[in-house]
């Protein structure tokens, strides 16, 4: 990450930070359109309410977490949970996050299988095996630098998503949002305890759940990213702009999906279907970009899991064995199904995330910092 360390607020740095934020958030769920479909498109035109609420949460909490990251400059970024929640609850949340990231690896693998079956026309298991092996090999062979380089594809996915959404809306000549009700049964809130309350089984709460889940999982990353900024303003603007860009693209994709509700209701990868409607060649290019984006999310998350366990592993052989075993577990976890994994895991973590963002809000804006035992980066870094 080519950060310009001048001490002054840099527009270039803000764009880089916003792009890194987007790249971290984008995985197979977002890039394929499945997350947008379940959390926003399934509610029809009301989905824009959820998208707007998500944008506010992504933008302001992304900015706040990066700004606090600049203040803290933690050596170990997962210690951010200890800062916000105390030693004991914070340690538990560190492990909850590791489990969540491992679950997301299964979602990345499942997403590759969905692309393989729906777009390439090969068995889904072939795609799943490919991504699972790639993630394991990346960790075993120490190729994380490669994953980081490919991670720059995140902003490209945002631009492609914006382009596909705009082109779909421009080229569409039918009745917009007609029969959108066929999507309603796909909504992410339908199978949870709060579904019996109409007030919560709604677009606005779906938007809260989605953003809360994603922000919760990104707390260590955003804390570390903010520590690289020149000043507090630059850190905040990087997170704020990243959140706006992420959900601006999400809102456009929601509008595009409502052009073809009956078709996308049957698909695991609605974004590729939309691209095929006006530019089949572009869909082929986008499929490659999606796979790179999935890899650049899945491999680093798998590395975080292995890295967390490494302190208890006696040698490299044990690390390789654990990597293979967990890769196999992630592969079989992906058998649950792409859409089902998103529909279960994201609302579950979203409920924890709601509590977490309330804590972050209170801690950042209403409480004075206490001196706590956290390892900091050297002041000259």
Short mmCIF file of C-alpha atoms in Angstrom, two decimals:
data_model
loop_
_atom_site.label_atom_id
_atom_site.label_comp_id
_atom_site.label_asym_id
_atom_site.label_seq_id
_atom_site.Cartn_x
_atom_site.Cartn_y
_atom_site.Cartn_z
CA UNK A 1 0.00 0.00 0.00
CA UNK A 2 1.78 3.13 -1.27
CA UNK A 3 0.92 5.63 1.47
CA UNK A 4 2.24 9.16 1.21
CA UNK A 5 3.52 9.99 4.72
CA UNK A 6 3.75 13.78 4.75
CA UNK A 7 1.78 14.65 7.88
CA UNK A 8 -0.75 16.55 5.78
CA UNK A 9 -4.14 15.29 4.62
CA UNK A 10 -3.64 13.66 1.23
CA UNK A 11 -6.43 13.07 -1.30
CA UNK A 12 -4.38 10.21 -2.73
CA UNK A 13 -4.20 8.54 0.67
CA UNK A 14 -7.93 8.99 1.23
CA UNK A 15 -8.64 7.24 -2.08
CA UNK A 16 -6.19 4.44 -1.21
CA UNK A 17 -7.78 3.94 2.22
CA UNK A 18 -11.29 3.99 0.75
CA UNK A 19 -10.22 1.43 -1.86
CA UNK A 20 -8.64 -0.81 0.79
CA UNK A 21 -11.84 -0.62 2.88
CA UNK A 22 -13.92 -1.65 -0.15
CA UNK A 23 -11.49 -4.42 -1.07
CA UNK A 24 -11.71 -5.91 2.43
CA UNK A 25 -15.52 -5.81 2.46
CA UNK A 26 -15.91 -7.32 -0.99
CA UNK A 27 -16.01 -11.09 -1.10
CA UNK A 28 -18.01 -13.60 -3.06
CA UNK A 29 -21.26 -12.52 -1.40
CA UNK A 30 -21.04 -8.88 -2.39
CA UNK A 31 -19.28 -9.33 -5.72
CA UNK A 32 -21.74 -11.92 -7.01
CA UNK A 33 -24.72 -9.87 -5.85
CA UNK A 34 -26.05 -12.50 -3.42
CA UNK A 35 -25.67 -10.26 -0.35
CA UNK A 36 -27.32 -7.33 -2.12
CA UNK A 37 -30.14 -9.63 -3.25
CA UNK A 38 -30.88 -11.04 0.21
CA UNK A 39 -30.45 -7.89 2.28
CA UNK A 40 -31.86 -5.26 -0.09
CA UNK A 41 -33.32 -6.54 -3.36
CA UNK A 42 -35.65 -8.98 -1.59
CA UNK A 43 -37.57 -6.04 -0.14
CA UNK A 44 -38.33 -4.50 -3.51
CA UNK A 45 -38.24 -0.68 -3.70
CA UNK A 46 -38.06 -0.56 0.12
CA UNK A 47 -34.59 -2.10 -0.23
CA UNK A 48 -33.26 1.38 -0.93
CA UNK A 49 -34.15 2.32 2.64
CA UNK A 50 -32.00 -0.53 3.92
CA UNK A 51 -29.17 0.38 1.53
CA UNK A 52 -29.24 4.01 2.73
CA UNK A 53 -29.12 2.94 6.38
CA UNK A 54 -26.24 0.57 5.62
CA UNK A 55 -24.39 3.38 3.86
CA UNK A 56 -24.66 5.60 6.95
CA UNK A 57 -23.34 2.83 9.22
CA UNK A 58 -20.53 1.82 6.85
CA UNK A 59 -19.46 5.43 6.33
CA UNK A 60 -19.58 6.83 9.85
CA UNK A 61 -18.40 3.76 11.71
CA UNK A 62 -15.75 3.04 9.10
CA UNK A 63 -14.49 6.58 9.62
CA UNK A 64 -14.73 6.38 13.41
CA UNK A 65 -12.86 3.05 13.60
CA UNK A 66 -10.08 4.30 11.33
CA UNK A 67 -9.81 7.52 13.29
CA UNK A 68 -9.50 5.59 16.55
CA UNK A 69 -6.98 3.31 14.84
CA UNK A 70 -4.87 6.39 14.11
CA UNK A 71 -5.03 7.34 17.81
CA UNK A 72 -4.22 3.86 19.14
CA UNK A 73 -1.65 2.59 16.61
CA UNK A 74 -1.91 -0.96 17.94
CA UNK A 75 0.81 -3.48 17.18
CA UNK A 76 -1.76 -6.31 17.16
CA UNK A 77 -4.95 -5.10 15.55
CA UNK A 78 -7.27 -7.69 17.10
CA UNK A 79 -6.53 -6.00 20.45
CA UNK A 80 -9.00 -3.34 19.33
CA UNK A 81 -11.69 -5.53 20.88
CA UNK A 82 -9.94 -5.29 24.25
CA UNK A 83 -9.88 -1.52 23.92
CA UNK A 84 -13.61 -1.33 23.26
CA UNK A 85 -14.89 -4.15 25.50
CA UNK A 86 -12.23 -4.81 28.14
CA UNK A 87 -9.77 -7.66 28.54
CA UNK A 88 -12.13 -10.60 29.01
CA UNK A 89 -15.04 -9.77 26.70
CA UNK A 90 -12.54 -8.41 24.18
CA UNK A 91 -10.61 -11.69 24.15
CA UNK A 92 -13.83 -13.62 23.54
CA UNK A 93 -14.72 -11.31 20.68
CA UNK A 94 -11.27 -11.83 19.15
CA UNK A 95 -12.07 -15.53 18.89
CA UNK A 96 -15.61 -14.88 17.67
CA UNK A 97 -14.10 -12.82 14.87
CA UNK A 98 -11.64 -15.59 14.00
CA UNK A 99 -14.53 -18.08 13.78
CA UNK A 100 -16.48 -15.63 11.66
CA UNK A 101 -13.56 -15.16 9.27
CA UNK A 102 -13.22 -18.92 8.96
CA UNK A 103 -16.93 -19.13 8.14
CA UNK A 104 -16.44 -16.45 5.50
CA UNK A 105 -13.72 -18.61 3.92
CA UNK A 106 -16.43 -21.27 3.42
CA UNK A 107 -18.63 -18.61 1.83
CA UNK A 108 -15.80 -17.65 -0.54
CA UNK A 109 -15.38 -21.32 -1.51
CA UNK A 110 -19.14 -21.71 -1.99
CA UNK A 111 -19.22 -18.57 -4.13
CA UNK A 112 -16.55 -20.01 -6.42
CA UNK A 113 -18.68 -23.12 -6.80
CA UNK A 114 -21.70 -20.98 -7.70
CA UNK A 115 -19.74 -19.15 -10.43
CA UNK A 116 -18.42 -22.47 -11.75
CA UNK A 117 -21.87 -24.03 -12.05
CA UNK A 118 -23.94 -21.05 -13.21
CA UNK A 119 -21.51 -19.28 -15.52
CA UNK A 120 -18.75 -21.70 -16.55
CA UNK A 121 -21.03 -24.75 -16.69
CA UNK A 122 -18.83 -27.13 -14.70
CA UNK A 123 -19.71 -28.94 -11.43
CA UNK A 124 -19.86 -26.64 -8.41
CA UNK A 125 -17.54 -28.97 -6.48
CA UNK A 126 -14.79 -28.35 -9.04
CA UNK A 127 -14.91 -24.63 -8.30
CA UNK A 128 -15.02 -25.25 -4.56
CA UNK A 129 -12.01 -27.57 -4.63
CA UNK A 130 -10.09 -25.05 -6.74
CA UNK A 131 -10.60 -22.17 -4.27
CA UNK A 132 -10.07 -24.33 -1.17
CA UNK A 133 -6.75 -25.65 -2.53
CA UNK A 134 -5.69 -22.14 -3.57
CA UNK A 135 -6.33 -20.72 -0.08
CA UNK A 136 -4.45 -23.59 1.60
CA UNK A 137 -1.48 -23.34 -0.76
CA UNK A 138 -1.29 -19.57 -0.29
CA UNK A 139 -0.85 -20.01 3.46
CA UNK A 140 1.46 -23.05 3.24
CA UNK A 141 3.75 -21.50 0.64
CA UNK A 142 3.78 -18.02 2.17
CA UNK A 143 2.18 -16.32 -0.82
CA UNK A 144 0.21 -13.72 1.17
CA UNK A 145 2.01 -10.93 -0.72
CA UNK A 146 0.37 -12.22 -3.90
CA UNK A 147 -3.06 -12.11 -2.27
CA UNK A 148 -2.38 -8.55 -1.08
CA UNK A 149 -1.41 -7.46 -4.59
CA UNK A 150 -4.54 -9.02 -6.09
CA UNK A 151 -6.49 -7.30 -3.29
CA UNK A 152 -6.18 -4.11 -5.32
CA UNK A 153 -8.94 -5.62 -7.46
CA UNK A 154 -11.52 -4.46 -4.87
CA UNK A 155 -12.00 -0.94 -6.31
CA UNK A 156 -12.18 -2.48 -9.79
CA UNK A 157 -15.09 -4.66 -8.65
CA UNK A 158 -16.82 -1.54 -7.30
CA UNK A 159 -16.38 0.20 -10.67
CA UNK A 160 -17.62 -2.86 -12.57
CA UNK A 161 -20.60 -3.14 -10.22
CA UNK A 162 -21.46 0.53 -10.71
CA UNK A 163 -21.10 0.10 -14.48
CA UNK A 164 -23.28 -3.02 -14.60
CA UNK A 165 -25.96 -1.33 -12.50
CA UNK A 166 -25.99 1.81 -14.65
CA UNK A 167 -25.95 -0.06 -17.96
CA UNK A 168 -28.76 -2.36 -16.83
CA UNK A 169 -30.94 0.61 -15.88
CA UNK A 170 -30.12 2.50 -19.09
CA UNK A 171 -30.74 -0.45 -21.42
CA UNK A 172 -33.82 -1.83 -19.65
CA UNK A 173 -37.15 -1.06 -21.32
CA UNK A 174 -39.65 -3.11 -19.33
CA UNK A 175 -41.63 -2.33 -16.20
CA UNK A 176 -39.25 -1.68 -13.31
CA UNK A 177 -39.86 -3.59 -10.07
CA UNK A 178 -42.84 -5.50 -11.44
CA UNK A 179 -43.46 -8.78 -9.62
CA UNK A 180 -40.63 -8.01 -7.19
CA UNK A 181 -42.59 -10.01 -4.59
CA UNK A 182 -41.00 -13.20 -5.97
CA UNK A 183 -37.82 -12.06 -4.22
CA UNK A 184 -39.43 -11.57 -0.81
CA UNK A 185 -38.92 -15.14 0.36
CA UNK A 186 -35.15 -14.69 -0.15
CA UNK A 187 -34.89 -11.95 2.49
CA UNK A 188 -32.16 -12.46 5.08
CA UNK A 189 -34.43 -11.71 8.05
CA UNK A 190 -37.09 -14.35 7.40
CA UNK A 191 -35.75 -17.27 9.48
CA UNK A 192 -34.80 -15.48 12.71
CA UNK A 193 -36.60 -14.87 15.98
CA UNK A 194 -37.31 -11.27 15.03
CA UNK A 195 -39.15 -12.32 11.85
CA UNK A 196 -42.41 -12.52 13.82
CA UNK A 197 -42.21 -8.77 14.42
CA UNK A 198 -43.12 -6.84 11.26
CA UNK A 199 -41.15 -3.85 12.53
CA UNK A 200 -37.93 -5.89 12.47
CA UNK A 201 -38.68 -8.19 9.53
CA UNK A 202 -38.19 -5.19 7.30
CA UNK A 203 -35.85 -3.42 4.90
CA UNK A 204 -34.53 -0.91 7.43
CA UNK A 205 -33.54 -3.60 9.95
CA UNK A 206 -32.02 -5.72 7.20
CA UNK A 207 -29.79 -2.74 6.38
CA UNK A 208 -28.77 -2.44 10.03
CA UNK A 209 -28.00 -6.18 10.27
CA UNK A 210 -25.91 -6.24 7.11
CA UNK A 211 -23.74 -3.25 7.96
CA UNK A 212 -23.38 -4.28 11.61
CA UNK A 213 -22.18 -7.74 10.61
CA UNK A 214 -19.62 -6.42 8.15
CA UNK A 215 -18.35 -3.59 10.36
CA UNK A 216 -17.99 -6.00 13.30
CA UNK A 217 -15.82 -8.33 11.24
CA UNK A 218 -13.69 -5.46 9.97
CA UNK A 219 -12.83 -3.80 13.31
CA UNK A 220 -9.24 -5.16 13.48
CA UNK A 221 -8.61 -4.35 9.81
CA UNK A 222 -9.93 -0.79 9.99
CA UNK A 223 -8.08 -0.18 13.24
CA UNK A 224 -4.82 -1.18 11.58
CA UNK A 225 -5.59 0.77 8.42
CA UNK A 226 -6.27 3.95 10.36
CA UNK A 227 -2.88 3.68 12.03
CA UNK A 228 -1.24 4.28 8.63
CA UNK A 229 -2.92 7.67 8.08
CA UNK A 230 -1.16 11.03 8.30
CA UNK A 231 -3.73 12.48 10.69
CA UNK A 232 -7.18 11.91 12.22
CA UNK A 233 -9.02 13.76 9.44
CA UNK A 234 -7.42 11.66 6.72
CA UNK A 235 -8.23 8.45 8.62
CA UNK A 236 -11.88 9.42 9.04
CA UNK A 237 -12.35 10.51 5.43
CA UNK A 238 -10.79 7.28 4.15
CA UNK A 239 -13.30 5.18 6.08
CA UNK A 240 -16.21 7.50 5.31
CA UNK A 241 -15.60 7.56 1.55
CA UNK A 242 -15.07 3.80 1.45
CA UNK A 243 -18.43 3.21 3.12
CA UNK A 244 -20.23 5.56 0.74
CA UNK A 245 -18.66 3.96 -2.36
CA UNK A 246 -19.47 0.44 -1.15
CA UNK A 247 -23.17 1.09 -0.69
CA UNK A 248 -23.55 3.44 -3.65
CA UNK A 249 -22.66 0.43 -5.78
CA UNK A 250 -24.94 -1.76 -3.65
CA UNK A 251 -27.87 0.59 -4.16
CA UNK A 252 -27.36 0.63 -7.92
CA UNK A 253 -27.23 -3.16 -8.00
CA UNK A 254 -30.48 -3.30 -6.04
CA UNK A 255 -32.13 -1.12 -8.68
CA UNK A 256 -30.69 -3.28 -11.47
CA UNK A 257 -31.93 -6.52 -9.89
CA UNK A 258 -35.45 -5.12 -9.69
CA UNK A 259 -35.41 -4.94 -13.48
CA UNK A 260 -35.32 -8.76 -13.61
CA UNK A 261 -36.77 -10.01 -10.31
CA UNK A 262 -38.12 -13.31 -11.64
CA UNK A 263 -34.79 -14.24 -13.21
CA UNK A 264 -32.44 -13.24 -10.37
CA UNK A 265 -34.65 -15.02 -7.83
CA UNK A 266 -33.41 -18.34 -9.24
CA UNK A 267 -29.72 -17.44 -9.38
CA UNK A 268 -26.74 -17.65 -7.03
CA UNK A 269 -24.73 -15.13 -9.08
CA UNK A 270 -27.18 -12.41 -10.18
CA UNK A 271 -24.47 -9.88 -11.09
CA UNK A 272 -23.12 -12.06 -13.90
CA UNK A 273 -26.64 -12.55 -15.24
CA UNK A 274 -27.13 -8.77 -15.35
CA UNK A 275 -23.80 -8.30 -17.15
CA UNK A 276 -24.79 -10.89 -19.74
CA UNK A 277 -27.95 -8.97 -20.61
CA UNK A 278 -26.09 -6.18 -22.40
CA UNK A 279 -22.46 -7.30 -22.72
CA UNK A 280 -21.73 -11.07 -22.70
CA UNK A 281 -18.03 -10.41 -23.29
CA UNK A 282 -17.98 -8.10 -20.28
CA UNK A 283 -19.56 -10.86 -18.20
CA UNK A 284 -16.63 -13.16 -19.05
CA UNK A 285 -14.14 -10.51 -17.95
CA UNK A 286 -16.17 -9.79 -14.82
CA UNK A 287 -16.21 -13.49 -13.89
CA UNK A 288 -12.40 -13.53 -13.83
CA UNK A 289 -12.35 -10.34 -11.75
CA UNK A 290 -14.87 -11.90 -9.34
CA UNK A 291 -12.66 -14.95 -8.86
CA UNK A 292 -9.63 -12.76 -8.17
CA UNK A 293 -11.68 -10.74 -5.71
CA UNK A 294 -12.90 -13.89 -3.96
CA UNK A 295 -9.33 -15.19 -3.70
CA UNK A 296 -8.01 -11.88 -2.37
CA UNK A 297 -10.63 -12.04 0.41
CA UNK A 298 -10.61 -15.76 1.18
CA UNK A 299 -6.84 -16.29 1.35
CA UNK A 300 -6.09 -13.45 3.82
CA UNK A 301 -9.00 -14.51 6.05
CA UNK A 302 -7.74 -18.11 6.04
CA UNK A 303 -4.27 -16.78 6.89
CA UNK A 304 -5.67 -14.83 9.87
CA UNK A 305 -7.22 -18.05 11.23
CA UNK A 306 -4.00 -20.04 10.85
CA UNK A 307 -1.94 -17.17 12.23
CA UNK A 308 -4.13 -17.07 15.35
CA UNK A 309 -3.63 -20.80 15.91
CA UNK A 310 0.10 -20.75 15.11
CA UNK A 311 1.13 -19.87 18.67
CA UNK A 312 0.05 -23.37 19.76
CA UNK A 313 1.63 -25.23 16.85
CA UNK A 314 5.09 -26.68 17.58
CA UNK A 315 6.54 -26.48 14.06
CA UNK A 316 5.89 -25.83 10.36
CA UNK A 317 4.80 -29.41 9.76
CA UNK A 318 2.03 -29.02 12.31
CA UNK A 319 1.04 -25.70 10.71
CA UNK A 320 0.81 -27.34 7.29
CA UNK A 321 -1.26 -30.20 8.69
CA UNK A 322 -3.69 -27.82 10.42
CA UNK A 323 -3.93 -25.73 7.25
CA UNK A 324 -4.91 -28.79 5.21
CA UNK A 325 -7.42 -29.99 7.82
CA UNK A 326 -9.09 -26.60 8.11
CA UNK A 327 -9.12 -26.28 4.33
CA UNK A 328 -11.04 -29.55 4.14
CA UNK A 329 -13.44 -28.36 6.87
CA UNK A 330 -14.02 -25.10 4.99
CA UNK A 331 -14.69 -27.07 1.80
CA UNK A 332 -17.35 -29.23 3.46
CA UNK A 333 -18.81 -26.15 5.13
CA UNK A 334 -19.31 -24.72 1.65
CA UNK A 335 -21.53 -27.71 0.80
CA UNK A 336 -24.32 -26.07 2.82
CA UNK A 337 -24.84 -23.76 -0.13
CA UNK A 338 -23.80 -20.25 -1.05
CA UNK A 339 -27.10 -18.47 -0.44
CA UNK A 340 -27.88 -20.46 2.72
CA UNK A 341 -24.51 -19.65 4.29
CA UNK A 342 -25.00 -15.93 3.73
CA UNK A 343 -28.60 -16.06 4.96
CA UNK A 344 -27.55 -17.76 8.21
CA UNK A 345 -24.13 -16.38 9.13
CA UNK A 346 -24.58 -12.71 8.30
CA UNK A 347 -27.77 -12.12 10.31
CA UNK A 348 -26.25 -14.10 13.21
CA UNK A 349 -23.11 -11.96 13.31
CA UNK A 350 -25.20 -8.88 12.56
CA UNK A 351 -26.98 -9.27 15.89
CA UNK A 352 -23.64 -9.32 17.71
CA UNK A 353 -22.49 -6.45 15.49
CA UNK A 354 -25.41 -4.24 16.54
CA UNK A 355 -24.28 -4.47 20.15
CA UNK A 356 -20.69 -3.86 19.08
CA UNK A 357 -21.35 -0.71 17.06
CA UNK A 358 -23.31 0.74 19.98
CA UNK A 359 -20.29 0.09 22.21
CA UNK A 360 -17.97 1.65 19.60
CA UNK A 361 -20.21 4.71 19.34
CA UNK A 362 -20.26 5.24 23.11
CA UNK A 363 -16.54 4.56 23.50
CA UNK A 364 -15.48 6.88 20.67
CA UNK A 365 -17.78 9.81 21.33
CA UNK A 366 -18.76 9.77 25.01
CA UNK A 367 -16.00 8.13 27.06
CA UNK A 368 -12.49 9.25 27.85
CA UNK A 369 -9.68 6.82 27.09
CA UNK A 370 -8.33 4.87 30.01
CA UNK A 371 -4.75 3.63 30.15
CA UNK A 372 -4.98 -0.06 29.26
CA UNK A 373 -2.33 -2.65 28.56
CA UNK A 374 -2.17 -2.79 24.77
CA UNK A 375 0.93 -3.21 22.65
CA UNK A 376 1.51 -0.20 20.41
CA UNK A 377 3.53 0.30 17.26
CA UNK A 378 6.80 2.18 17.60
CA UNK A 379 6.25 5.91 17.35
CA UNK A 380 8.53 6.22 14.34
CA UNK A 381 6.47 3.77 12.23
#
